[in-house]
Amino acid sequence: MHNNETHKVPTMADGRKDASEPTGPIEHVIIVGAGLGGLRSAQQLRQIGYCGRISLVGAEMHLPYDRPPLSKQLLAGEWEPDRVYLTDAEALTSLGIEVYLGKPAVALRPGEVELTDGTVLRGGAIVLATGAAARTLPGQPEHVFCVRNLDDSLRLRAALRDAKSLLVVGAGFIGAEVASTALGRGMDVTILEAQPVPLSRVLGERVGHMCARLIRESGVDLRTGVSITRFVDARDCPVSVELADGSLVKADVAVVGIGGKLNLDWIGDIGIDVSGGLLCDSAGRVLGLENVWALGDIASWRDETYGAHQRQEHWTAATEQAGAVARSIVGAEPPSATTPYVWSDQFGYKIQVIGRPDLADSLTTLHGEGLSGGPIRSTIIGYFRTGELIGVAGFSAARRFSSYRPLLLKRAGLDQVRQFAAASDNAAPEATIYDI
Ligand SMILES: Cc1cc2nc3c(=O)[nH]c(=O)nc-3n(C[C@H](O)[C@H](O)[C@H](O)COP(=O)(O)OP(=O)(O)OC[C@H]3O[C@@H](n4cnc5c(N)ncnc54)[C@H](O)[C@@H]3O)c2cc1C
């Protein structure tokens, strides 16, 4: 039924059309990228009543699946692949979503998308949600793993089965999660990190040092400020890397987790700079392209709260942006602004970060003793910019952490935040304010 009907773009109450809305009815929405953001966009469109045609194009043969478990439950063997899928073929059919799997888009032109098999889809709205691929090191051998997609995770899981040692390159969230999973399987784990302090760009140096302590105290050999010069062919072990000081680090299995490379090469030269992601307005419309929206890892949305463009490579961002994109396509009221949120499960901790700690000029402990060298568990850090709460990071403090969301949303001042902390148990005994 969905395919035969056409959604009429709503008009403004007084009959004028919003100049930013597409003109005429949108008969067909083409969504490129059948991952989290792409699937949620399609589902949201149906949920808000769009009954035109929806095509969902995916590069992989898999139905849309979730990525967070790839470095956690799936890799650990706690989950089987059937648990990571976000939907099934029947549900997609019942929503009238046409799915093109294993057919990556190879070209974007005004109003149309070409797939690798020559199929050309034409539509009034195009949504781009192609995510990122794993970034690799120069000269990275084939048998060195990355964890970006379902097949990567399953291959690594099989390789870890008989391995005794793991080398992880990169101490970001994904690298640390893979290390944590391997440690849980009783392996010797080494992490090599190029930065002197892990996560310092996201959480600041002081909290980055605490994260390094968390990793080391868990039993990982974390080496920071090291650079790899090359992979070496070694007879005595499967992986060997040479560091800048000439030393070798060897392991049975190696994983490189040094971030992502945006899947945007396929769109070719479309007359806009895509090197830092697709610049979008605060509803996901790509600036400089007619009737094209983008979301998720590849999209740098205008953040009205902080007045700048920001790309967020987080699960919650892709999910929330899908709702905003769907509403923008049909010309509905935008949802209320959201706050960036990311979590990571590692070494028995749940790390949660909300807001924009990267924009802070100072920070202070609100609960716990992690920053002063004590137990990290239950520590909550408040990040401030010009005296206003701009971000919060929690370390296995989920319940109390979420109580800071309202204060963050209203950009509460330092004194109010401290009073709030002091009113609950486990408030920080010292309240030094540190420069970031
Ligand atoms: C291992 C791992 C663990 C993570 N853990 C967390 C976590 O704990 N917390 C958190 O907040 N975030 C986490 N993330 C990040 C989160 O999963 C991503 O931010 C989110 O999936 C982004 O959604 P997306 O739709 O932009 O991209 P994706 O979900 O990556 O989907 C993009 C899809 O587009 C497809 N595609 C690429 N090119 C083309 C093309 N040319 N044509 C058609 N299709 C194409 C890809 O195959 C892919 O399926 C994790 C990511 C990974 C990889």
Coordinates of C-alpha atoms and ligand atoms in Angstrom, one line a residue:
M1 CA 0.0 0.0 0.0
H2 CA 2.8 2.4 0.9
N3 CA 4.2 2.3 -2.6
N4 CA 1.1 3.4 -4.3
E5 CA 0.5 6.5 -2.3
T6 CA 2.2 9.8 -2.4
H7 CA 3.0 11.9 0.6
K8 CA 1.8 15.5 0.3
V9 CA 4.3 18.0 1.8
P10 CA 2.4 19.9 4.4
T11 CA 2.1 23.6 4.1
M12 CA 2.4 26.2 6.9
A13 CA -0.8 27.1 8.7
D14 CA -1.4 30.3 6.7
G15 CA -1.0 28.4 3.5
R16 CA 2.4 29.7 2.6
K17 CA 5.0 27.1 2.0
D18 CA 8.2 27.3 3.9
A19 CA 10.9 28.3 1.4
S20 CA 13.2 25.7 2.7
E21 CA 10.8 22.8 2.0
P22 CA 11.0 20.8 -1.2
T23 CA 8.4 21.9 -3.7
G24 CA 5.7 19.4 -4.6
P25 CA 4.9 16.0 -3.2
I26 CA 7.8 13.7 -2.4
E27 CA 6.9 10.4 -4.0
H28 CA 10.1 8.6 -3.3
V29 CA 12.7 8.9 -0.5
I30 CA 16.0 7.2 -1.3
I31 CA 18.1 6.4 1.8
V32 CA 21.8 5.5 1.1
G33 CA 23.3 3.5 4.0
A34 CA 21.4 0.6 5.6
G35 CA 23.0 1.0 9.0
L36 CA 21.6 2.6 12.2
G37 CA 20.9 6.1 10.8
G38 CA 19.5 4.9 7.5
L39 CA 17.1 2.3 9.0
R40 CA 15.9 4.7 11.7
S41 CA 15.2 7.3 9.1
A42 CA 13.0 4.9 7.1
Q43 CA 11.2 3.8 10.3
Q44 CA 10.7 7.3 11.5
L45 CA 9.3 8.4 8.1
R46 CA 6.6 5.6 8.4
Q47 CA 6.0 6.5 12.0
I48 CA 5.1 10.1 11.2
G49 CA 2.8 9.0 8.4
Y50 CA 4.9 9.3 5.3
C51 CA 3.3 6.8 2.9
G52 CA 5.3 7.3 -0.3
R53 CA 8.0 5.0 -1.6
I54 CA 11.1 4.4 0.5
S55 CA 14.2 2.7 -0.8
L56 CA 17.0 1.7 1.6
V57 CA 20.3 1.0 -0.1
G58 CA 23.1 -0.9 1.7
A59 CA 26.6 -1.8 0.7
E60 CA 26.7 -4.9 2.9
M61 CA 24.7 -8.1 2.4
H62 CA 23.5 -7.9 6.0
L63 CA 20.2 -6.4 7.1
P64 CA 20.7 -3.3 9.3
Y65 CA 22.5 -4.2 12.5
D66 CA 23.9 -2.5 15.5
R67 CA 27.6 -1.7 15.9
P68 CA 28.1 -1.2 19.7
P69 CA 27.9 -5.0 20.4
L70 CA 30.7 -5.6 17.8
S71 CA 33.4 -4.7 20.2
K72 CA 31.5 -5.9 23.3
Q73 CA 28.9 -8.7 23.6
L74 CA 29.4 -10.2 20.1
L75 CA 33.2 -10.2 20.3
A76 CA 33.1 -11.7 23.8
G77 CA 30.9 -14.5 22.5
E78 CA 28.1 -13.5 24.8
W79 CA 25.8 -12.8 21.9
E80 CA 25.3 -14.5 18.6
P81 CA 24.9 -12.5 15.4
D82 CA 21.1 -12.8 15.4
R83 CA 21.0 -10.4 18.4
V84 CA 22.7 -7.5 16.7
Y85 CA 20.2 -7.1 13.9
L86 CA 18.0 -4.1 14.3
T87 CA 15.1 -5.4 12.2
D88 CA 14.2 -8.4 9.9
A89 CA 13.1 -8.7 6.3
E90 CA 9.4 -9.3 7.4
A91 CA 9.3 -6.0 9.4
L92 CA 10.8 -4.1 6.5
T93 CA 8.3 -5.6 4.1
S94 CA 5.4 -4.7 6.3
L95 CA 6.6 -1.1 6.4
G96 CA 6.8 -1.1 2.7
I97 CA 10.6 -0.3 2.7
E98 CA 12.3 -1.6 -0.4
V99 CA 15.8 -2.8 0.4
Y100 CA 18.8 -3.0 -1.9
L101 CA 21.4 -5.0 0.0
G102 CA 25.0 -5.6 -1.3
K103 CA 24.5 -2.9 -3.8
P104 CA 26.6 0.1 -2.7
A105 CA 25.7 3.5 -4.2
V106 CA 28.4 4.6 -6.6
A107 CA 27.1 8.0 -7.8
L108 CA 25.0 10.9 -6.5
R109 CA 23.4 13.2 -9.0
P110 CA 20.6 15.8 -8.5
G111 CA 17.5 13.7 -7.7
E112 CA 19.1 10.4 -8.3
V113 CA 21.4 7.7 -6.9
E114 CA 23.2 5.1 -9.0
L115 CA 24.0 1.7 -7.5
T116 CA 26.9 -0.6 -8.4
D117 CA 24.8 -2.9 -10.6
G118 CA 23.7 0.1 -12.7
T119 CA 20.3 0.5 -11.1
V120 CA 19.3 4.2 -11.0
L121 CA 16.9 5.3 -8.3
R122 CA 15.2 8.6 -8.7
G123 CA 13.5 10.5 -5.9
G124 CA 12.5 13.8 -4.4
A125 CA 14.5 13.3 -1.2
I126 CA 17.8 11.6 -0.8
V127 CA 19.1 10.8 2.7
L128 CA 22.8 9.9 3.1
A129 CA 23.8 7.7 6.0
T130 CA 26.9 5.8 4.8
G131 CA 28.8 5.9 8.1
A132 CA 32.6 5.3 8.3
A133 CA 35.1 2.6 7.5
A134 CA 38.0 1.7 9.7
R135 CA 41.1 3.8 9.2
T136 CA 44.2 1.6 8.8
L137 CA 47.9 2.1 9.3
P138 CA 50.3 2.4 6.3
G139 CA 51.5 -1.1 5.4
Q140 CA 48.9 -2.8 7.6
P141 CA 49.0 -6.5 6.8
E142 CA 45.8 -8.3 5.8
H143 CA 45.8 -10.4 8.9
V144 CA 45.8 -7.4 11.2
F145 CA 42.2 -6.7 12.2
C146 CA 39.9 -3.7 12.4
V147 CA 36.4 -3.7 14.1
R148 CA 34.0 -1.8 12.1
N149 CA 31.4 -4.2 10.7
L150 CA 29.8 -7.5 11.6
D151 CA 32.1 -9.6 9.5
D152 CA 35.2 -7.9 11.1
S153 CA 33.9 -8.7 14.6
L154 CA 33.2 -12.4 13.8
R155 CA 36.6 -12.9 12.2
L156 CA 38.3 -11.3 15.1
R157 CA 36.3 -13.4 17.5
A158 CA 37.4 -16.6 15.7
A159 CA 41.0 -15.4 15.8
L160 CA 40.9 -14.7 19.5
R161 CA 39.7 -18.2 20.3
D162 CA 43.2 -19.8 20.3
A163 CA 45.2 -16.6 20.9
K164 CA 47.1 -15.9 24.1
S165 CA 48.2 -12.3 23.4
L166 CA 46.5 -9.3 21.7
L167 CA 48.1 -6.1 20.5
V168 CA 45.7 -3.1 20.1
V169 CA 46.7 0.0 18.3
G170 CA 44.7 3.0 19.7
A171 CA 43.3 3.6 23.2
G172 CA 40.1 5.2 22.1
F173 CA 36.8 3.8 23.1
I174 CA 36.7 1.0 20.5
G175 CA 40.3 0.0 21.1
A176 CA 39.8 -0.1 24.9
E177 CA 36.6 -2.1 24.5
V178 CA 38.4 -4.7 22.3
A179 CA 41.2 -4.8 24.8
S180 CA 38.8 -5.3 27.7
T181 CA 37.0 -8.1 25.9
A182 CA 40.3 -9.9 25.3
L183 CA 41.4 -9.4 28.8
G184 CA 38.1 -11.0 29.9
R185 CA 39.1 -14.0 27.9
G186 CA 42.4 -14.3 29.9
M187 CA 44.7 -12.9 27.2
D188 CA 47.8 -10.8 27.7
V189 CA 46.9 -7.4 26.2
T190 CA 49.1 -4.5 25.1
I191 CA 47.7 -1.2 23.9
L192 CA 49.9 1.2 21.9
E193 CA 48.6 4.8 21.8
A194 CA 50.3 7.6 19.8
Q195 CA 48.9 10.4 22.0
P196 CA 50.7 11.0 25.4
V197 CA 47.3 10.8 27.1
P198 CA 44.4 8.7 25.8
L199 CA 41.1 10.5 25.2
S200 CA 42.6 13.9 26.1
R201 CA 40.9 15.5 23.1
V202 CA 37.5 14.3 24.2
L203 CA 37.8 14.5 28.0
G204 CA 40.8 16.7 28.7
E205 CA 44.2 15.6 29.9
R206 CA 43.4 15.2 33.5
V207 CA 40.5 12.9 32.9
G208 CA 42.5 11.2 30.2
H209 CA 45.2 10.3 32.7
M210 CA 42.5 8.8 34.9
C211 CA 41.3 6.7 31.9
A212 CA 44.8 5.6 31.4
R213 CA 45.0 4.5 35.0
L214 CA 41.7 2.6 34.6
I215 CA 43.2 0.7 31.7
R216 CA 46.5 -0.1 33.5
E217 CA 44.9 -1.0 36.8
S218 CA 42.7 -3.5 34.9
G219 CA 45.8 -5.3 33.8
V220 CA 46.6 -4.0 30.3
D221 CA 50.1 -3.0 29.3
L222 CA 49.2 0.5 28.0
R223 CA 52.0 2.4 26.3
T224 CA 51.3 6.0 25.4
G225 CA 53.2 8.5 23.2
V226 CA 54.5 5.7 21.1
S227 CA 54.6 5.5 17.3
I228 CA 54.8 2.5 15.1
T229 CA 57.3 2.6 12.3
R230 CA 56.4 -0.6 10.6
F231 CA 55.0 -4.1 10.7
V232 CA 57.8 -6.6 10.7
D233 CA 57.7 -10.1 9.2
A234 CA 58.5 -12.3 12.2
R235 CA 58.9 -16.1 12.1
D236 CA 58.3 -16.7 15.7
C237 CA 54.9 -14.9 16.0
P238 CA 52.0 -13.9 13.8
V239 CA 52.3 -10.1 14.5
S240 CA 55.3 -8.0 15.2
V241 CA 55.5 -4.2 15.1
E242 CA 58.6 -2.0 15.3
L243 CA 58.3 1.2 17.4
A244 CA 60.2 4.5 16.8
D245 CA 62.7 3.6 19.5
G246 CA 63.6 0.4 17.5
S247 CA 61.9 -2.0 20.0
L248 CA 59.5 -4.7 18.8
V249 CA 56.1 -5.6 20.2
K250 CA 54.8 -9.1 19.4
A251 CA 51.4 -10.7 19.7
D252 CA 49.3 -13.6 18.4
V253 CA 46.6 -11.2 17.1
A254 CA 46.6 -7.4 16.4
V255 CA 43.7 -5.0 16.1
V256 CA 44.0 -1.4 14.8
G257 CA 41.4 1.0 16.3
I258 CA 42.5 4.4 15.2
G259 CA 39.2 5.9 14.1
G260 CA 37.1 6.0 11.0
K261 CA 37.4 7.2 7.4
L262 CA 34.1 8.6 6.2
N263 CA 32.3 6.6 3.5
L264 CA 32.0 9.6 1.1
D265 CA 34.4 8.8 -1.7
W266 CA 31.5 7.2 -3.7
I267 CA 29.7 10.5 -4.1
G268 CA 32.6 11.9 -6.2
D269 CA 32.9 15.6 -7.0
I270 CA 29.5 17.2 -6.2
G271 CA 30.8 20.7 -5.9
I272 CA 31.0 20.9 -2.1
D273 CA 33.9 20.1 0.3
V274 CA 33.2 16.9 2.1
S275 CA 36.6 16.4 3.7
G276 CA 35.2 17.1 7.2
G277 CA 31.9 15.4 6.6
L278 CA 28.8 16.8 5.0
L279 CA 27.9 20.2 6.4
C280 CA 24.2 20.3 7.2
D281 CA 21.8 22.7 8.8
S282 CA 20.2 21.8 12.1
A283 CA 17.6 19.6 10.4
G284 CA 20.2 17.6 8.4
R285 CA 19.8 19.3 5.0
V286 CA 23.1 19.2 3.3
L287 CA 24.3 22.7 2.6
G288 CA 24.7 23.4 -1.1
L289 CA 22.7 20.4 -2.3
E290 CA 19.0 20.4 -3.1
N291 CA 16.8 18.0 -1.3
V292 CA 19.6 16.0 0.2
W293 CA 19.8 15.2 3.9
A294 CA 22.7 13.5 5.8
L295 CA 23.0 12.0 9.3
G296 CA 25.1 9.9 11.5
D297 CA 28.9 9.6 11.3
I298 CA 29.2 11.4 8.0
A299 CA 27.2 14.5 8.9
S300 CA 28.3 17.7 10.5
W301 CA 25.1 19.3 11.7
R302 CA 24.7 22.8 12.7
D303 CA 24.5 22.8 16.5
E304 CA 22.2 25.7 17.4
T305 CA 23.0 25.3 21.2
Y306 CA 26.7 25.9 20.7
G307 CA 26.6 27.8 17.5
A308 CA 28.9 25.6 15.4
H309 CA 28.9 22.6 13.2
Q310 CA 29.7 19.3 14.8
R311 CA 30.1 15.7 13.7
Q312 CA 29.2 13.1 16.3
E313 CA 30.2 9.5 15.7
H314 CA 27.8 8.2 18.4
W315 CA 24.9 5.8 18.4
T316 CA 22.5 8.3 20.0
A317 CA 23.2 11.0 17.5
A318 CA 22.4 8.8 14.5
T319 CA 19.2 7.7 16.2
E320 CA 18.0 11.2 17.2
Q321 CA 19.0 12.7 13.9
A322 CA 16.9 10.2 12.0
G323 CA 13.8 11.6 13.7
A324 CA 14.8 15.1 12.8
V325 CA 15.5 14.2 9.1
A326 CA 12.2 12.4 8.7
R327 CA 10.3 15.3 10.1
S328 CA 12.3 17.8 7.9
I329 CA 11.5 15.7 4.8
V330 CA 7.8 15.8 5.4
G331 CA 7.9 19.4 6.6
A332 CA 6.8 18.7 10.1
E333 CA 7.9 20.6 13.2
P334 CA 11.4 19.7 14.2
P335 CA 11.9 17.7 17.4
S336 CA 13.4 19.6 20.3
A337 CA 17.2 20.0 20.4
T338 CA 19.1 17.1 21.9
T339 CA 22.3 16.8 23.8
P340 CA 25.3 14.7 22.6
Y341 CA 25.7 11.5 24.5
V342 CA 28.1 8.6 24.2
W343 CA 28.8 5.6 26.3
S344 CA 31.5 2.9 26.4
D345 CA 31.6 -0.4 28.3
Q346 CA 35.2 -1.4 29.3
F347 CA 37.0 -3.2 32.1
G348 CA 33.8 -3.6 34.1
Y349 CA 33.1 0.2 33.9
K350 CA 30.3 2.1 32.1
I351 CA 31.8 5.4 30.9
Q352 CA 29.1 8.0 30.0
V353 CA 29.7 11.4 28.5
I354 CA 27.0 14.0 27.9
G355 CA 27.3 17.5 26.4
R356 CA 30.5 19.0 25.0
P357 CA 33.4 18.4 27.4
D358 CA 35.6 19.2 24.4
L359 CA 34.5 22.9 24.6
A360 CA 35.1 23.3 28.3
D361 CA 37.6 25.6 29.9
S362 CA 37.6 24.0 33.3
L363 CA 36.5 20.9 35.2
T364 CA 35.8 19.8 38.7
T365 CA 35.0 16.5 40.4
L366 CA 31.3 16.3 41.5
H367 CA 31.4 12.8 43.0
G368 CA 34.0 10.3 43.8
E369 CA 37.8 10.3 44.1
G370 CA 39.0 9.2 40.7
L371 CA 40.7 12.5 39.8
S372 CA 42.7 12.6 43.0
G373 CA 44.0 9.0 42.5
G374 CA 41.3 7.2 44.5
P375 CA 38.7 4.7 43.2
I376 CA 37.5 5.6 39.7
R377 CA 34.2 3.9 40.1
S378 CA 31.3 6.3 40.9
T379 CA 33.4 9.3 39.9
I380 CA 31.5 12.1 38.1
I381 CA 33.3 15.0 36.5
G382 CA 31.6 18.3 35.6
Y383 CA 32.9 20.4 32.7
F384 CA 32.3 24.1 32.5
R385 CA 32.7 26.9 30.0
T386 CA 32.7 30.4 31.4
G387 CA 31.3 29.1 34.6
E388 CA 28.4 27.2 33.0
L389 CA 27.9 23.4 32.9
I390 CA 28.7 22.2 29.4
G391 CA 29.5 18.5 29.9
V392 CA 29.4 15.7 32.4
A393 CA 31.4 12.4 32.4
G394 CA 30.5 9.5 34.6
F395 CA 32.4 6.4 35.5
S396 CA 30.0 3.6 36.6
A397 CA 27.7 6.2 38.1
A398 CA 24.7 5.7 35.8
R399 CA 21.9 6.7 38.1
R400 CA 23.5 9.8 39.5
F401 CA 25.0 10.7 36.1
S402 CA 21.5 11.0 34.5
S403 CA 20.4 13.4 37.2
Y404 CA 22.8 16.0 35.8
R405 CA 21.0 16.1 32.4
P406 CA 18.5 18.9 33.4
L407 CA 21.3 21.0 34.9
L408 CA 23.3 20.6 31.7
L409 CA 20.3 21.5 29.5
K410 CA 19.8 24.8 31.4
R411 CA 23.6 25.4 31.5
A412 CA 23.5 25.7 35.3
G413 CA 26.3 27.7 37.0
L414 CA 29.1 26.3 39.0
D415 CA 27.6 27.1 42.4
Q416 CA 24.3 25.5 41.6
V417 CA 25.9 22.4 40.2
R418 CA 28.1 22.1 43.3
Q419 CA 25.1 22.6 45.6
F420 CA 23.3 19.8 43.7
A421 CA 26.3 17.5 44.1
A422 CA 26.6 18.3 47.8
A423 CA 23.0 17.4 48.4
S424 CA 23.5 13.8 47.4
D425 CA 25.8 11.2 48.9
N426 CA 29.4 10.6 47.7
A427 CA 29.8 14.3 46.8
A428 CA 33.5 15.1 46.1
P429 CA 35.4 15.8 49.2
E430 CA 37.6 18.3 47.5
A431 CA 36.2 20.6 44.8
T432 CA 39.3 22.0 43.1
I433 CA 38.5 23.7 39.8
Y434 CA 41.1 22.7 37.2
D435 CA 41.8 24.4 33.9
I436 CA 41.3 22.0 31.1
Ligands
LIG1 C1 32.7 -1.4 17.0 C2 31.9 -0.2 17.3 C3 31.4 0.0 18.6 C4 30.7 1.2 18.9 N1 30.2 1.4 20.1 C5 29.5 2.5 20.4 C6 29.1 2.8 21.8 O1 29.4 2.0 22.7 N2 28.4 3.9 22.0 C7 28.1 4.8 21.0 O2 27.5 5.9 21.3 N3 28.5 4.6 19.7 C8 29.2 3.5 19.4 N4 29.6 3.2 18.1 C9 29.3 4.2 17.1 C10 27.9 4.0 16.4 O3 27.7 2.7 16.2 C11 27.9 4.8 15.1 O4 28.1 6.2 15.5 C12 26.6 4.6 14.4 O5 26.5 3.3 14.0 C13 26.5 5.6 13.2 O6 25.4 5.3 12.4 P1 25.5 5.6 10.8 O7 24.1 5.3 10.3 O8 26.0 6.9 10.6 O9 26.5 4.6 10.3 P2 26.5 3.0 10.3 O10 25.7 2.4 11.4 O11 28.0 2.6 10.3 O12 25.9 2.6 8.9 C14 26.4 3.0 7.7 C15 26.0 1.9 6.6 O13 26.2 2.5 5.3 C16 26.8 1.4 4.5 N5 27.4 2.1 3.4 C17 28.7 2.6 3.3 N6 28.9 3.0 2.0 C18 27.8 2.8 1.3 C19 27.4 3.0 0.0 N7 28.2 3.6 -0.9 N8 26.2 2.7 -0.5 C20 25.3 2.1 0.4 N9 25.6 1.8 1.7 C21 26.8 2.2 2.1 C22 27.7 0.7 5.5 O14 27.9 -0.6 5.0 C23 26.9 0.7 6.7 O15 26.1 -0.4 6.9 C24 30.4 2.1 17.8 C25 30.8 1.9 16.5 C26 31.6 0.7 16.2 C27 32.1 0.5 14.8

